[in-house]
Amino acid sequence: PEPRPNESKTAVTTEPDMKLRERLTLGASVLAVLVTLGIVLDLQLDLGMTGHRLLPRHGRVRYGADVDPPRAAYNSFRRKFLERSNSSASGAGSQPGQPAVDPTTSSSSARPDQFLDLREVLLDLGNQDVVVKTYEVDEPNPNLNQLLQLPSRNNLTNLEKFQRGISKHELYGEGDPTVASLLSDMANNKIVKVYQKEGGTQIKLVIDYENKDEALFKPMRFPREQQTLPNHFYFTDFERHNAEIATFHLDKLLGFRRAMPVTGRTLNITTEIYELADDELLKTFFVSPSNNKCFHGKCTYYCDTSHAICGNPDTLEGSFAAFLPSKEMGPRKVWRHPWRRSYHKRRKAQWEQAGNIETNFESRVINKTSFLQSLFSLKPNSKSLRGVKNELKSDYCTLV
């Protein structure tokens, strides 16, 4: 049947109305997009606050006292409403008349410390006062070789000679040539086996040499000039391999000689670790997106892919520390360090809570070992200090 006249008119008039509605909808959508884009540009480039056109956010501009800096209205609102302090002391410290200081505009050029006080001590060793006098030089100081009456052999390695020379008050004697030979062996001898040492919070590798000696390897995590972030706890930071080397040389320079010999060495991850590693360590090797060879091992902290140890591309620097003698050869008792840290975000260590921990600990142990008496005195003998200037150049070169 043919449509009625009224129906045909309605169909004809509805089609232009639909086209007009679509145009209005499309125009409103385009307008909304343009408004949103303008708001984003205004927030990112600060176009609407001060009239400074196209001023980047990272531009560090110093403004006068009579000129409002960028985002002044927002900063005023934030200080007034969003950063209210609950303590009256902090509220009293901020006066409304004082101008706000922008940390980005202050340029502080801190001068490096020249350590003039330490330099003065090293250059004038003869006039230093002795705070606590110890009687170690007057006591007999036998070493392990003398106490155990170990048989002498012609094929003793430098590590075995060093271990036999450990005495009551020190690990090695002043000017002992065995220490230099031991450092050279750890830095140059051929490696035949590598495996991970169990325990500890971070990865450490045991290095077996061709002459049956062993050393403890701590890899380099980041460059020496990289500092610890101020908001990081000390127990969330990586161990630094050069701190081990610095401890040994500083201990020797001060005349204590109670730190194990440590030296540095650069390894080839492919030929000196990967090809010699055991199965457990071998499973953790991979190639990074930068085509560097990496591994992470297994430990309590920082032993995963996100905290891997990588070469450049396969060379890796680290510290090599000598081992103490076995417990069968030199039995010993282990004392927990009285000034150990708590490794907790809120819990304090025992020495931070009790002020007389030194007296309590010393009264329990001092009669059993004279080693701790020297440890508490922390005063080297003057004869050892006179050799600091002669050893400073060579040891400093090894340290850095």
Short mmCIF file of N, CA and C in Angstrom, two decimals, residues 42-201:
data_model
loop_
_atom_site.label_atom_id
_atom_site.label_comp_id
_atom_site.label_asym_id
_atom_site.label_seq_id
_atom_site.Cartn_x
_atom_site.Cartn_y
_atom_site.Cartn_z
N ASP A 42 48.54 23.81 29.75
CA ASP A 42 48.65 24.84 30.78
C ASP A 42 49.31 24.28 32.04
N LEU A 43 48.96 23.05 32.40
CA LEU A 43 49.56 22.45 33.59
C LEU A 43 51.02 22.11 33.38
N GLN A 44 51.37 21.66 32.19
CA GLN A 44 52.74 21.24 31.94
C GLN A 44 53.68 22.40 31.69
N LEU A 45 53.21 23.45 31.06
CA LEU A 45 54.09 24.56 30.66
C LEU A 45 53.83 25.85 31.42
N ASP A 46 52.93 25.81 32.41
CA ASP A 46 52.64 27.01 33.21
C ASP A 46 52.27 28.21 32.34
N LEU A 47 51.30 28.01 31.44
CA LEU A 47 50.93 29.10 30.53
C LEU A 47 49.94 30.08 31.15
N GLY A 48 49.21 29.65 32.17
CA GLY A 48 48.12 30.48 32.64
C GLY A 48 48.37 31.20 33.93
N MET A 49 49.51 30.99 34.60
CA MET A 49 49.72 31.58 35.91
C MET A 49 50.39 32.95 35.83
N THR A 50 51.48 33.04 35.12
CA THR A 50 52.30 34.25 35.16
C THR A 50 52.38 34.97 33.83
N GLY A 51 51.95 34.37 32.73
CA GLY A 51 52.07 35.01 31.44
C GLY A 51 53.38 34.75 30.75
N HIS A 52 54.32 34.01 31.38
CA HIS A 52 55.59 33.66 30.73
C HIS A 52 55.31 32.52 29.77
N ARG A 53 55.34 32.78 28.50
CA ARG A 53 54.94 31.80 27.51
C ARG A 53 56.02 30.74 27.32
N LEU A 54 55.54 29.49 27.23
CA LEU A 54 56.40 28.35 26.93
C LEU A 54 57.61 28.29 27.86
N LEU A 55 57.37 28.45 29.14
CA LEU A 55 58.42 28.31 30.15
C LEU A 55 58.47 26.87 30.60
N PRO A 56 59.51 26.12 30.31
CA PRO A 56 59.55 24.70 30.70
C PRO A 56 59.60 24.55 32.21
N ARG A 57 59.12 23.41 32.69
CA ARG A 57 59.06 23.17 34.13
C ARG A 57 60.44 23.00 34.73
N HIS A 58 61.38 22.50 33.95
CA HIS A 58 62.71 22.27 34.50
C HIS A 58 63.58 23.52 34.46
N GLY A 59 63.08 24.63 33.88
CA GLY A 59 63.89 25.84 33.83
C GLY A 59 64.02 26.45 35.22
N ARG A 60 65.23 26.67 35.67
CA ARG A 60 65.49 27.22 37.00
C ARG A 60 65.70 28.72 36.86
N VAL A 61 64.66 29.48 37.17
CA VAL A 61 64.68 30.93 37.01
C VAL A 61 64.55 31.55 38.39
N ARG A 62 65.38 32.53 38.69
CA ARG A 62 65.33 33.23 39.96
C ARG A 62 64.48 34.50 39.79
N TYR A 63 63.46 34.66 40.60
CA TYR A 63 62.54 35.77 40.51
C TYR A 63 62.79 36.75 41.65
N GLY A 64 62.46 38.00 41.41
CA GLY A 64 62.61 39.01 42.44
C GLY A 64 61.53 38.89 43.50
N ALA A 65 61.66 39.76 44.53
CA ALA A 65 60.72 39.68 45.64
C ALA A 65 59.33 40.16 45.24
N ASP A 66 59.23 41.05 44.24
CA ASP A 66 57.94 41.61 43.85
C ASP A 66 57.29 40.86 42.71
N VAL A 67 57.85 39.74 42.29
CA VAL A 67 57.31 38.96 41.18
C VAL A 67 56.90 37.60 41.69
N ASP A 68 55.69 37.18 41.36
CA ASP A 68 55.23 35.86 41.77
C ASP A 68 55.89 34.80 40.91
N PRO A 69 56.47 33.79 41.52
CA PRO A 69 57.06 32.71 40.73
C PRO A 69 55.98 31.85 40.10
N PRO A 70 56.34 30.96 39.18
CA PRO A 70 55.34 30.07 38.58
C PRO A 70 54.66 29.21 39.63
N ARG A 71 53.38 28.96 39.42
CA ARG A 71 52.56 28.13 40.30
C ARG A 71 52.49 28.72 41.71
N ALA A 72 52.53 30.05 41.81
CA ALA A 72 52.50 30.68 43.12
C ALA A 72 51.17 30.44 43.82
N ALA A 73 50.07 30.48 43.06
CA ALA A 73 48.77 30.27 43.67
C ALA A 73 48.63 28.85 44.21
N TYR A 74 49.12 27.87 43.44
CA TYR A 74 49.04 26.49 43.90
C TYR A 74 49.92 26.25 45.13
N ASN A 75 51.14 26.82 45.10
CA ASN A 75 52.04 26.64 46.24
C ASN A 75 51.47 27.28 47.50
N SER A 76 50.84 28.44 47.36
CA SER A 76 50.22 29.09 48.52
C SER A 76 49.08 28.25 49.07
N PHE A 77 48.27 27.69 48.19
CA PHE A 77 47.18 26.82 48.64
C PHE A 77 47.71 25.56 49.32
N ARG A 78 48.80 24.99 48.78
CA ARG A 78 49.35 23.77 49.37
C ARG A 78 49.92 24.04 50.76
N ARG A 79 50.64 25.16 50.92
CA ARG A 79 51.19 25.47 52.23
C ARG A 79 50.10 25.78 53.25
N LYS A 80 48.99 26.36 52.79
CA LYS A 80 47.96 26.80 53.72
C LYS A 80 47.05 25.67 54.16
N PHE A 81 46.75 24.74 53.26
CA PHE A 81 45.75 23.74 53.56
C PHE A 81 46.28 22.31 53.57
N LEU A 82 47.23 21.99 52.65
CA LEU A 82 47.66 20.61 52.49
C LEU A 82 48.84 20.23 53.35
N GLU A 83 49.61 21.18 53.84
CA GLU A 83 50.82 20.88 54.60
C GLU A 83 50.74 21.45 56.00
N ARG A 84 49.59 21.31 56.63
CA ARG A 84 49.47 21.76 58.00
C ARG A 84 50.23 20.82 58.93
N SER A 85 50.98 21.38 59.83
CA SER A 85 51.77 20.59 60.77
C SER A 85 51.02 20.48 62.08
N ASN A 86 51.09 19.30 62.72
CA ASN A 86 50.43 19.08 63.99
C ASN A 86 51.22 19.60 65.17
N SER A 87 52.51 19.80 65.00
CA SER A 87 53.35 20.24 66.11
C SER A 87 53.40 21.76 66.13
N SER A 88 53.33 22.31 67.35
CA SER A 88 53.36 23.76 67.50
C SER A 88 54.73 24.32 67.20
N ALA A 89 55.78 23.50 67.44
CA ALA A 89 57.14 24.00 67.20
C ALA A 89 57.37 24.26 65.73
N SER A 90 56.91 23.30 64.89
CA SER A 90 57.10 23.51 63.47
C SER A 90 56.22 24.61 62.94
N GLY A 91 55.03 24.78 63.56
CA GLY A 91 54.16 25.86 63.13
C GLY A 91 54.70 27.22 63.49
N ALA A 92 55.36 27.29 64.67
CA ALA A 92 55.92 28.58 65.08
C ALA A 92 57.12 28.97 64.26
N GLY A 93 57.80 27.97 63.70
CA GLY A 93 59.00 28.27 62.95
C GLY A 93 58.73 28.89 61.61
N SER A 94 57.52 28.69 61.06
CA SER A 94 57.21 29.25 59.74
C SER A 94 56.36 30.49 59.92
N GLN A 95 56.93 31.64 59.74
CA GLN A 95 56.22 32.91 59.88
C GLN A 95 55.62 33.30 58.53
N PRO A 96 54.42 33.93 58.56
CA PRO A 96 53.79 34.29 57.28
C PRO A 96 54.55 35.35 56.53
N GLY A 97 55.35 36.15 57.23
CA GLY A 97 56.06 37.21 56.54
C GLY A 97 57.32 36.77 55.84
N GLN A 98 57.79 35.56 56.16
CA GLN A 98 59.03 35.09 55.58
C GLN A 98 58.79 34.53 54.19
N PRO A 99 59.60 34.86 53.21
CA PRO A 99 59.40 34.33 51.85
C PRO A 99 59.75 32.87 51.78
N ALA A 100 59.03 32.13 50.96
CA ALA A 100 59.30 30.71 50.78
C ALA A 100 60.56 30.54 49.95
N VAL A 101 61.35 29.54 50.32
CA VAL A 101 62.61 29.27 49.64
C VAL A 101 62.40 28.08 48.72
N ASP A 102 62.66 28.27 47.47
CA ASP A 102 62.55 27.20 46.49
C ASP A 102 63.85 26.42 46.46
N PRO A 103 63.82 25.10 46.79
CA PRO A 103 65.08 24.35 46.81
C PRO A 103 65.74 24.24 45.46
N THR A 104 64.96 24.39 44.38
CA THR A 104 65.57 24.26 43.06
C THR A 104 66.38 25.48 42.66
N THR A 105 66.09 26.64 43.33
CA THR A 105 66.81 27.86 42.95
C THR A 105 68.10 28.04 43.70
N SER A 106 68.29 27.28 44.79
CA SER A 106 69.51 27.44 45.59
C SER A 106 70.59 26.54 45.03
N SER A 107 71.70 27.12 44.72
CA SER A 107 72.83 26.37 44.18
C SER A 107 73.94 26.38 45.21
N SER A 108 74.15 25.25 45.87
CA SER A 108 75.18 25.14 46.91
C SER A 108 76.36 24.39 46.34
N SER A 109 77.47 25.07 46.33
CA SER A 109 78.71 24.45 45.85
C SER A 109 79.55 24.06 47.05
N ALA A 110 79.36 22.83 47.54
CA ALA A 110 80.09 22.36 48.71
C ALA A 110 81.53 22.03 48.34
N ARG A 111 82.44 22.59 49.10
CA ARG A 111 83.85 22.34 48.84
C ARG A 111 84.24 20.98 49.40
N PRO A 112 85.06 20.23 48.69
CA PRO A 112 85.46 18.92 49.20
C PRO A 112 86.34 19.05 50.43
N ASP A 113 86.19 18.08 51.34
CA ASP A 113 86.96 18.08 52.57
C ASP A 113 88.41 17.73 52.27
N GLN A 114 89.33 18.56 52.72
CA GLN A 114 90.75 18.33 52.49
C GLN A 114 91.39 17.49 53.58
N PHE A 115 90.65 17.18 54.66
CA PHE A 115 91.17 16.36 55.76
C PHE A 115 92.48 16.93 56.30
N LEU A 116 92.46 18.22 56.60
CA LEU A 116 93.68 18.87 57.07
C LEU A 116 94.08 18.37 58.45
N ASP A 117 93.11 18.00 59.29
CA ASP A 117 93.46 17.51 60.62
C ASP A 117 94.18 16.17 60.54
N LEU A 118 93.71 15.28 59.65
CA LEU A 118 94.39 13.99 59.50
C LEU A 118 95.77 14.17 58.88
N ARG A 119 95.89 15.11 57.95
CA ARG A 119 97.19 15.36 57.33
C ARG A 119 98.18 15.88 58.36
N GLU A 120 97.70 16.72 59.28
CA GLU A 120 98.59 17.25 60.32
C GLU A 120 99.08 16.13 61.24
N VAL A 121 98.19 15.18 61.55
CA VAL A 121 98.59 14.07 62.41
C VAL A 121 99.62 13.20 61.73
N LEU A 122 99.43 12.92 60.43
CA LEU A 122 100.35 12.05 59.72
C LEU A 122 101.72 12.69 59.54
N LEU A 123 101.76 14.01 59.42
CA LEU A 123 103.04 14.68 59.20
C LEU A 123 103.80 14.93 60.50
N ASP A 124 103.14 14.80 61.64
CA ASP A 124 103.80 15.04 62.93
C ASP A 124 103.44 13.91 63.87
N LEU A 125 104.01 12.74 63.62
CA LEU A 125 103.65 11.56 64.39
C LEU A 125 104.34 11.49 65.74
N GLY A 126 105.46 12.18 65.90
CA GLY A 126 106.22 12.05 67.13
C GLY A 126 105.61 12.75 68.32
N ASN A 127 104.75 13.74 68.11
CA ASN A 127 104.19 14.52 69.21
C ASN A 127 102.77 14.12 69.56
N GLN A 128 102.35 12.93 69.17
CA GLN A 128 101.00 12.49 69.48
C GLN A 128 100.95 11.90 70.89
N ASP A 129 99.93 12.29 71.63
CA ASP A 129 99.78 11.79 72.99
C ASP A 129 99.18 10.39 72.97
N VAL A 130 99.61 9.56 73.90
CA VAL A 130 99.10 8.21 74.05
C VAL A 130 97.94 8.26 75.04
N VAL A 131 96.75 7.92 74.57
CA VAL A 131 95.58 7.98 75.43
C VAL A 131 95.55 6.80 76.38
N VAL A 132 95.69 5.59 75.86
CA VAL A 132 95.68 4.38 76.67
C VAL A 132 96.93 3.59 76.34
N LYS A 133 97.71 3.28 77.32
CA LYS A 133 98.94 2.53 77.12
C LYS A 133 98.65 1.05 77.31
N THR A 134 98.99 0.27 76.34
CA THR A 134 98.83 -1.18 76.44
C THR A 134 100.18 -1.83 76.67
N TYR A 135 100.13 -3.04 77.16
CA TYR A 135 101.35 -3.76 77.52
C TYR A 135 101.55 -4.97 76.61
N GLU A 136 101.10 -4.84 75.36
CA GLU A 136 101.24 -5.95 74.45
C GLU A 136 102.69 -6.23 74.11
N VAL A 137 103.49 -5.17 74.03
CA VAL A 137 104.89 -5.37 73.65
C VAL A 137 105.67 -6.07 74.75
N ASP A 138 105.18 -6.01 75.99
CA ASP A 138 105.87 -6.65 77.11
C ASP A 138 105.43 -8.09 77.31
N GLU A 139 104.34 -8.51 76.67
CA GLU A 139 103.83 -9.86 76.85
C GLU A 139 104.36 -10.78 75.75
N PRO A 140 104.46 -12.05 76.04
CA PRO A 140 104.82 -13.00 74.96
C PRO A 140 103.71 -13.06 73.92
N ASN A 141 104.11 -13.17 72.67
CA ASN A 141 103.15 -13.12 71.58
C ASN A 141 103.42 -14.28 70.62
N PRO A 142 103.18 -15.51 71.04
CA PRO A 142 103.46 -16.66 70.17
C PRO A 142 102.44 -16.76 69.05
N ASN A 143 102.86 -17.33 67.93
CA ASN A 143 101.95 -17.55 66.81
C ASN A 143 101.50 -19.00 66.79
N LEU A 144 100.65 -19.32 65.81
CA LEU A 144 100.11 -20.68 65.73
C LEU A 144 101.21 -21.70 65.48
N ASN A 145 102.17 -21.35 64.69
CA ASN A 145 103.26 -22.29 64.40
C ASN A 145 104.02 -22.65 65.66
N GLN A 146 104.23 -21.68 66.55
CA GLN A 146 104.95 -21.94 67.78
C GLN A 146 104.09 -22.66 68.81
N LEU A 147 102.82 -22.32 68.87
CA LEU A 147 101.94 -22.96 69.85
C LEU A 147 101.67 -24.42 69.50
N LEU A 148 101.38 -24.68 68.24
CA LEU A 148 101.02 -26.03 67.82
C LEU A 148 102.23 -26.86 67.42
N GLN A 149 103.41 -26.21 67.31
CA GLN A 149 104.63 -26.90 66.90
C GLN A 149 104.40 -27.69 65.61
N LEU A 150 103.91 -26.96 64.62
CA LEU A 150 103.60 -27.58 63.33
C LEU A 150 104.88 -27.93 62.59
N PRO A 151 104.89 -29.06 61.91
CA PRO A 151 106.10 -29.44 61.15
C PRO A 151 106.30 -28.52 59.95
N SER A 152 107.52 -28.21 59.67
CA SER A 152 107.84 -27.33 58.55
C SER A 152 107.88 -28.11 57.24
N ARG A 153 107.41 -27.47 56.16
CA ARG A 153 107.43 -28.07 54.83
C ARG A 153 107.97 -27.06 53.84
N ASN A 154 108.61 -27.58 52.81
CA ASN A 154 109.18 -26.69 51.79
C ASN A 154 108.14 -26.19 50.80
N ASN A 155 107.03 -26.90 50.69
CA ASN A 155 106.02 -26.54 49.70
C ASN A 155 104.84 -25.78 50.31
N LEU A 156 105.04 -25.08 51.41
CA LEU A 156 103.98 -24.29 52.00
C LEU A 156 103.61 -23.12 51.09
N THR A 157 102.33 -22.92 50.90
CA THR A 157 101.88 -21.76 50.12
C THR A 157 101.95 -20.50 50.99
N ASN A 158 101.84 -19.36 50.34
CA ASN A 158 101.88 -18.11 51.10
C ASN A 158 100.69 -17.98 52.04
N LEU A 159 99.53 -18.53 51.67
CA LEU A 159 98.39 -18.50 52.57
C LEU A 159 98.65 -19.36 53.80
N GLU A 160 99.24 -20.52 53.63
CA GLU A 160 99.56 -21.37 54.78
C GLU A 160 100.62 -20.72 55.68
N LYS A 161 101.59 -20.05 55.08
CA LYS A 161 102.58 -19.33 55.88
C LYS A 161 101.92 -18.20 56.67
N PHE A 162 101.00 -17.51 56.02
CA PHE A 162 100.30 -16.43 56.71
C PHE A 162 99.47 -16.97 57.87
N GLN A 163 98.76 -18.07 57.65
CA GLN A 163 97.93 -18.63 58.71
C GLN A 163 98.76 -19.13 59.88
N ARG A 164 99.91 -19.67 59.62
CA ARG A 164 100.77 -20.12 60.71
C ARG A 164 101.36 -18.95 61.50
N GLY A 165 101.44 -17.79 60.89
CA GLY A 165 102.02 -16.63 61.57
C GLY A 165 101.03 -15.82 62.38
N ILE A 166 99.76 -16.24 62.46
CA ILE A 166 98.77 -15.52 63.26
C ILE A 166 99.11 -15.67 64.73
N SER A 167 99.20 -14.54 65.43
CA SER A 167 99.61 -14.55 66.84
C SER A 167 98.48 -14.07 67.73
N LYS A 168 98.82 -13.86 69.00
CA LYS A 168 97.82 -13.51 69.99
C LYS A 168 97.26 -12.11 69.78
N HIS A 169 98.10 -11.17 69.37
CA HIS A 169 97.70 -9.78 69.29
C HIS A 169 97.52 -9.28 67.87
N GLU A 170 97.94 -10.02 66.87
CA GLU A 170 97.87 -9.52 65.50
C GLU A 170 97.84 -10.69 64.53
N LEU A 171 97.36 -10.41 63.32
CA LEU A 171 97.29 -11.45 62.30
C LEU A 171 98.62 -11.64 61.59
N TYR A 172 99.42 -10.62 61.53
CA TYR A 172 100.73 -10.71 60.87
C TYR A 172 101.65 -9.68 61.52
N GLY A 173 102.92 -9.94 61.46
CA GLY A 173 103.89 -9.04 62.06
C GLY A 173 104.16 -7.83 61.20
N GLU A 174 104.76 -6.82 61.83
CA GLU A 174 105.09 -5.59 61.11
C GLU A 174 106.20 -5.86 60.09
N GLY A 175 105.94 -5.49 58.85
CA GLY A 175 106.91 -5.72 57.79
C GLY A 175 107.01 -7.16 57.34
N ASP A 176 106.01 -7.98 57.59
CA ASP A 176 106.04 -9.39 57.19
C ASP A 176 105.95 -9.48 55.66
N PRO A 177 106.95 -10.05 54.98
CA PRO A 177 106.90 -10.12 53.51
C PRO A 177 105.87 -11.11 53.00
N THR A 178 105.37 -11.99 53.87
CA THR A 178 104.37 -12.97 53.43
C THR A 178 103.09 -12.29 52.98
N VAL A 179 102.74 -11.16 53.59
CA VAL A 179 101.49 -10.48 53.25
C VAL A 179 101.51 -10.00 51.80
N ALA A 180 102.60 -9.37 51.40
CA ALA A 180 102.71 -8.89 50.02
C ALA A 180 102.66 -10.05 49.02
N SER A 181 103.31 -11.15 49.37
CA SER A 181 103.28 -12.32 48.48
C SER A 181 101.88 -12.91 48.40
N LEU A 182 101.17 -12.92 49.53
CA LEU A 182 99.80 -13.43 49.54
C LEU A 182 98.88 -12.57 48.70
N LEU A 183 99.01 -11.26 48.78
CA LEU A 183 98.20 -10.37 47.96
C LEU A 183 98.47 -10.58 46.47
N SER A 184 99.73 -10.80 46.13
CA SER A 184 100.08 -11.05 44.73
C SER A 184 99.49 -12.37 44.25
N ASP A 185 99.50 -13.39 45.11
CA ASP A 185 98.93 -14.68 44.72
C ASP A 185 97.43 -14.57 44.47
N MET A 186 96.71 -13.89 45.35
CA MET A 186 95.26 -13.77 45.18
C MET A 186 94.90 -12.96 43.94
N ALA A 187 95.77 -12.05 43.54
CA ALA A 187 95.48 -11.20 42.38
C ALA A 187 95.91 -11.81 41.06
N ASN A 188 96.78 -12.84 41.10
CA ASN A 188 97.35 -13.34 39.84
C ASN A 188 97.24 -14.85 39.64
N ASN A 189 97.07 -15.63 40.69
CA ASN A 189 97.06 -17.09 40.53
C ASN A 189 95.87 -17.55 39.69
N LYS A 190 96.04 -18.70 39.06
CA LYS A 190 95.00 -19.25 38.20
C LYS A 190 93.86 -19.81 39.04
N ILE A 191 92.63 -19.53 38.61
CA ILE A 191 91.42 -20.00 39.29
C ILE A 191 90.95 -21.30 38.64
N VAL A 192 90.61 -22.29 39.47
CA VAL A 192 90.19 -23.59 38.95
C VAL A 192 88.75 -23.94 39.31
N LYS A 193 88.17 -23.28 40.32
CA LYS A 193 86.81 -23.61 40.72
C LYS A 193 86.18 -22.40 41.41
N VAL A 194 84.86 -22.23 41.17
CA VAL A 194 84.11 -21.13 41.77
C VAL A 194 82.77 -21.67 42.26
N TYR A 195 82.42 -21.36 43.49
CA TYR A 195 81.11 -21.72 44.01
C TYR A 195 80.68 -20.67 45.02
N GLN A 196 79.38 -20.63 45.29
CA GLN A 196 78.84 -19.59 46.17
C GLN A 196 78.97 -20.00 47.62
N LYS A 197 79.34 -19.04 48.46
CA LYS A 197 79.43 -19.28 49.90
C LYS A 197 78.05 -19.17 50.52
N GLU A 198 77.70 -20.12 51.35
CA GLU A 198 76.39 -20.13 51.98
C GLU A 198 76.33 -19.10 53.10
N GLY A 199 75.10 -18.62 53.37
CA GLY A 199 74.90 -17.66 54.44
C GLY A 199 75.14 -16.24 53.98
N GLY A 200 74.76 -15.30 54.86
CA GLY A 200 74.95 -13.90 54.54
C GLY A 200 73.76 -13.31 53.80
N THR A 201 73.71 -12.00 53.78
CA THR A 201 72.61 -11.30 53.13
C THR A 201 72.87 -11.00 51.67
#
